Coordinates of N, CA and C in Angstrom, one line a residue:
A231 N 0.6 -5.8 27.1 CA 1.2 -7.0 27.4 C 1.2 -7.9 26.2
V232 N 0.1 -7.9 25.4 CA 0.0 -8.7 24.2 C 1.0 -8.3 23.2
L233 N 1.1 -6.9 23.0 CA 2.0 -6.4 22.0 C 3.4 -6.7 22.4
D234 N 3.7 -6.7 23.7 CA 5.1 -7.0 24.2 C 5.4 -8.5 23.8
K235 N 4.5 -9.4 24.0 CA 4.7 -10.8 23.7 C 4.9 -11.0 22.2
V236 N 4.2 -10.2 21.4 CA 4.4 -10.3 19.9 C 5.8 -9.8 19.5
V237 N 6.2 -8.7 20.1 CA 7.5 -8.1 19.8 C 8.6 -9.1 20.2
R238 N 8.5 -9.6 21.4 CA 9.6 -10.5 21.9 C 9.6 -11.8 21.0
A239 N 8.4 -12.3 20.7 CA 8.4 -13.5 19.9 C 9.0 -13.3 18.5
A240 N 8.7 -12.2 17.9 CA 9.3 -11.8 16.6 C 10.8 -11.6 16.7
Q241 N 11.3 -11.1 17.7 CA 12.7 -10.9 17.9 C 13.4 -12.2 18.1
R242 N 12.8 -13.1 18.9 CA 13.3 -14.5 19.1 C 13.4 -15.2 17.8
E243 N 12.4 -15.1 17.0 CA 12.5 -15.9 15.7 C 13.3 -15.2 14.7
G244 N 13.8 -14.0 15.0 CA 14.7 -13.3 14.1 C 14.1 -12.5 13.0
T245 N 12.8 -12.2 13.0 CA 12.1 -11.4 12.0 C 12.0 -10.0 12.3
L246 N 12.1 -9.6 13.6 CA 12.0 -8.2 14.0 C 13.4 -7.8 14.5
R247 N 13.8 -6.6 14.0 CA 15.2 -6.1 14.4 C 15.2 -6.1 16.0
P248 N 16.4 -6.4 16.5 CA 16.5 -6.5 18.0 C 16.6 -5.1 18.7
D249 N 16.8 -4.0 17.9 CA 17.0 -2.7 18.5 C 15.6 -2.0 18.5
V250 N 14.5 -2.7 18.4 CA 13.2 -2.1 18.4 C 12.5 -2.6 19.7
G251 N 11.8 -1.6 20.4 CA 11.1 -2.0 21.6 C 9.6 -2.0 21.4
T252 N 8.9 -2.5 22.3 CA 7.4 -2.5 22.2 C 6.9 -1.1 22.1
G253 N 7.5 -0.1 22.8 CA 7.0 1.3 22.7 C 7.2 1.8 21.3
D254 N 8.3 1.4 20.7 CA 8.5 1.9 19.3 C 7.4 1.4 18.4
V255 N 7.0 0.1 18.5 CA 6.0 -0.5 17.7 C 4.6 0.2 18.0
A256 N 4.3 0.4 19.3 CA 3.1 1.0 19.7 C 3.0 2.5 19.1
A257 N 4.1 3.2 19.2 CA 4.1 4.6 18.6 C 3.9 4.6 17.1
L258 N 4.5 3.7 16.4 CA 4.4 3.6 15.0 C 3.0 3.2 14.6
L259 N 2.4 2.3 15.3 CA 1.0 1.9 15.0 C 0.0 3.1 15.3
S260 N 0.3 3.8 16.3 CA -0.5 5.0 16.6 C -0.5 6.0 15.5
L261 N 0.7 6.2 15.0 CA 0.9 7.2 13.9 C 0.2 6.7 12.7
L262 N 0.3 5.4 12.4 CA -0.3 4.8 11.2 C -1.8 4.9 11.2
L263 N -2.4 4.8 12.4 CA -3.8 4.8 12.5 C -4.4 6.2 12.6
R264 N -3.6 7.2 12.7 CA -4.1 8.6 12.8 C -4.6 9.0 11.5
P265 N -5.8 9.7 11.5 CA -6.4 10.2 10.2 C -5.5 11.2 9.6
M266 N -5.4 11.2 8.3 CA -4.5 12.1 7.5 C -5.2 13.3 7.0
G267 N -6.5 13.5 7.3 CA -7.2 14.6 6.7 C -8.1 14.3 5.6
A268 N -8.6 15.3 4.9 CA -9.6 15.0 3.8 C -8.9 14.5 2.6
M269 N -9.3 13.3 2.2 CA -8.8 12.7 1.0 C -9.8 11.6 0.6
S270 N -9.7 11.1 -0.6 CA -10.7 10.1 -1.1 C -10.4 8.8 -0.3
D271 N -11.4 7.9 -0.3 CA -11.2 6.7 0.4 C -10.1 5.8 -0.3
L272 N -10.1 5.9 -1.6 CA -9.0 5.1 -2.3 C -7.6 5.6 -2.0
V273 N -7.4 6.9 -2.0 CA -6.1 7.5 -1.6 C -5.8 7.1 -0.2
S274 N -6.8 7.3 0.7 CA -6.5 6.9 2.1 C -6.1 5.5 2.3
W275 N -6.8 4.6 1.6 CA -6.5 3.2 1.7 C -5.1 2.9 1.1
Q276 N -4.8 3.5 -0.1 CA -3.5 3.3 -0.6 C -2.4 3.8 0.3
L277 N -2.6 5.0 0.9 CA -1.6 5.5 1.8 C -1.4 4.6 3.0
S278 N -2.5 4.1 3.6 CA -2.4 3.2 4.7 C -1.6 1.9 4.3
E279 N -1.9 1.4 3.2 CA -1.3 0.1 2.7 C 0.2 0.4 2.5
R280 N 0.6 1.5 1.9 CA 2.0 1.8 1.6 C 2.7 2.1 2.9
A281 N 2.1 2.8 3.8 CA 2.7 3.2 5.1 C 3.0 1.9 5.9
A282 N 2.0 1.0 5.9 CA 2.1 -0.3 6.7 C 3.3 -1.1 6.1
A283 N 3.4 -1.2 4.7 CA 4.4 -1.9 4.1 C 5.8 -1.3 4.4
L284 N 5.9 0.0 4.4 CA 7.1 0.7 4.7 C 7.5 0.4 6.1
L285 N 6.6 0.5 7.1 CA 6.9 0.3 8.5 C 7.4 -1.2 8.7
L286 N 6.7 -2.1 8.1 CA 7.1 -3.5 8.2 C 8.5 -3.8 7.6
D287 N 8.8 -3.1 6.5 CA 10.1 -3.3 5.9 C 11.2 -2.7 6.8
C288 N 10.9 -1.6 7.4 CA 11.9 -0.9 8.3 C 12.1 -1.7 9.6
L289 N 11.1 -2.4 10.0 CA 11.2 -3.2 11.3 C 11.8 -4.6 11.1
R290 N 11.9 -5.0 9.8 CA 12.3 -6.4 9.5 C 13.8 -6.5 9.8
A291 N 14.2 -7.7 10.4 CA 15.6 -8.0 10.6 C 16.1 -8.7 9.4
P292 N 17.3 -8.6 9.0 CA 18.4 -7.9 9.7 C 18.2 -6.4 9.4
S293 N 18.7 -5.6 10.3 CA 18.5 -4.1 10.1 C 19.6 -3.6 9.1
R294 N 19.2 -2.6 8.4 CA 20.1 -2.0 7.4 C 20.8 -0.7 7.9
S295 N 20.3 -0.2 9.1 CA 20.8 1.0 9.6 C 20.8 1.0 11.1
T296 N 21.4 1.9 11.8 CA 21.4 2.0 13.2 C 20.4 3.1 13.6
L297 N 19.6 2.7 14.6 CA 18.6 3.7 15.1 C 19.2 4.6 16.2
P298 N 18.8 5.8 16.2 CA 19.3 6.7 17.3 C 18.6 6.3 18.6
G299 N 19.4 6.4 19.7 CA 18.9 6.0 21.0 C 18.7 4.5 21.2
G300 N 18.0 4.2 22.3 CA 17.7 2.8 22.5 C 16.3 2.4 22.3
P301 N 15.9 1.1 22.3 CA 14.5 0.7 22.2 C 13.6 1.4 23.2
L302 N 12.4 1.8 22.8 CA 11.5 2.4 23.7 C 10.5 1.3 24.3
S303 N 10.2 1.5 25.5 CA 9.2 0.6 26.2 C 7.9 1.3 26.2
V304 N 6.8 0.6 26.4 CA 5.5 1.2 26.5 C 5.4 2.2 27.7
E305 N 6.1 1.8 28.8 CA 6.2 2.7 30.0 C 6.7 4.1 29.6
Q306 N 7.7 4.2 28.7 CA 8.3 5.4 28.3 C 7.3 6.3 27.5
L307 N 6.2 5.7 27.0 CA 5.2 6.5 26.2 C 4.2 7.2 27.1
K308 N 4.2 6.9 28.4 CA 3.3 7.5 29.3 C 3.6 9.0 29.6
P309 N 2.6 9.8 29.7 CA 2.8 11.3 30.0 C 3.8 11.5 31.2
G310 N 4.7 12.5 31.0 CA 5.5 12.8 32.1 C 6.8 12.0 32.2
V311 N 7.0 11.0 31.4 CA 8.2 10.2 31.4 C 9.2 10.8 30.4
T312 N 10.4 11.0 30.9 CA 11.4 11.6 30.0 C 12.4 10.5 29.6
L313 N 12.9 10.7 28.4 CA 13.8 9.7 27.8 C 15.3 10.1 28.2
D314 N 16.1 9.1 28.4 CA 17.5 9.4 28.7 C 18.1 9.8 27.3
P315 N 19.1 10.7 27.4 CA 19.7 11.2 26.1 C 20.6 10.1 25.5

């Protein structure tokens, strides 16, 4: 619910692209927080910083490209839920 409010507020103010859903953001954050395996702390930190910057740049409005499909909701991330083609 909190993430949904943040996503909607960012879209209202025009800083988050309108074709991104709360589920998209939740999935990206989950991927960003996943451990990448054995690497030094410095490399791990640099990788996390770069990945976060890349994600934020890609989410920023106005969008530079069209995303496939529609915005994902958090409900669609639950096990057993299928996405419409």
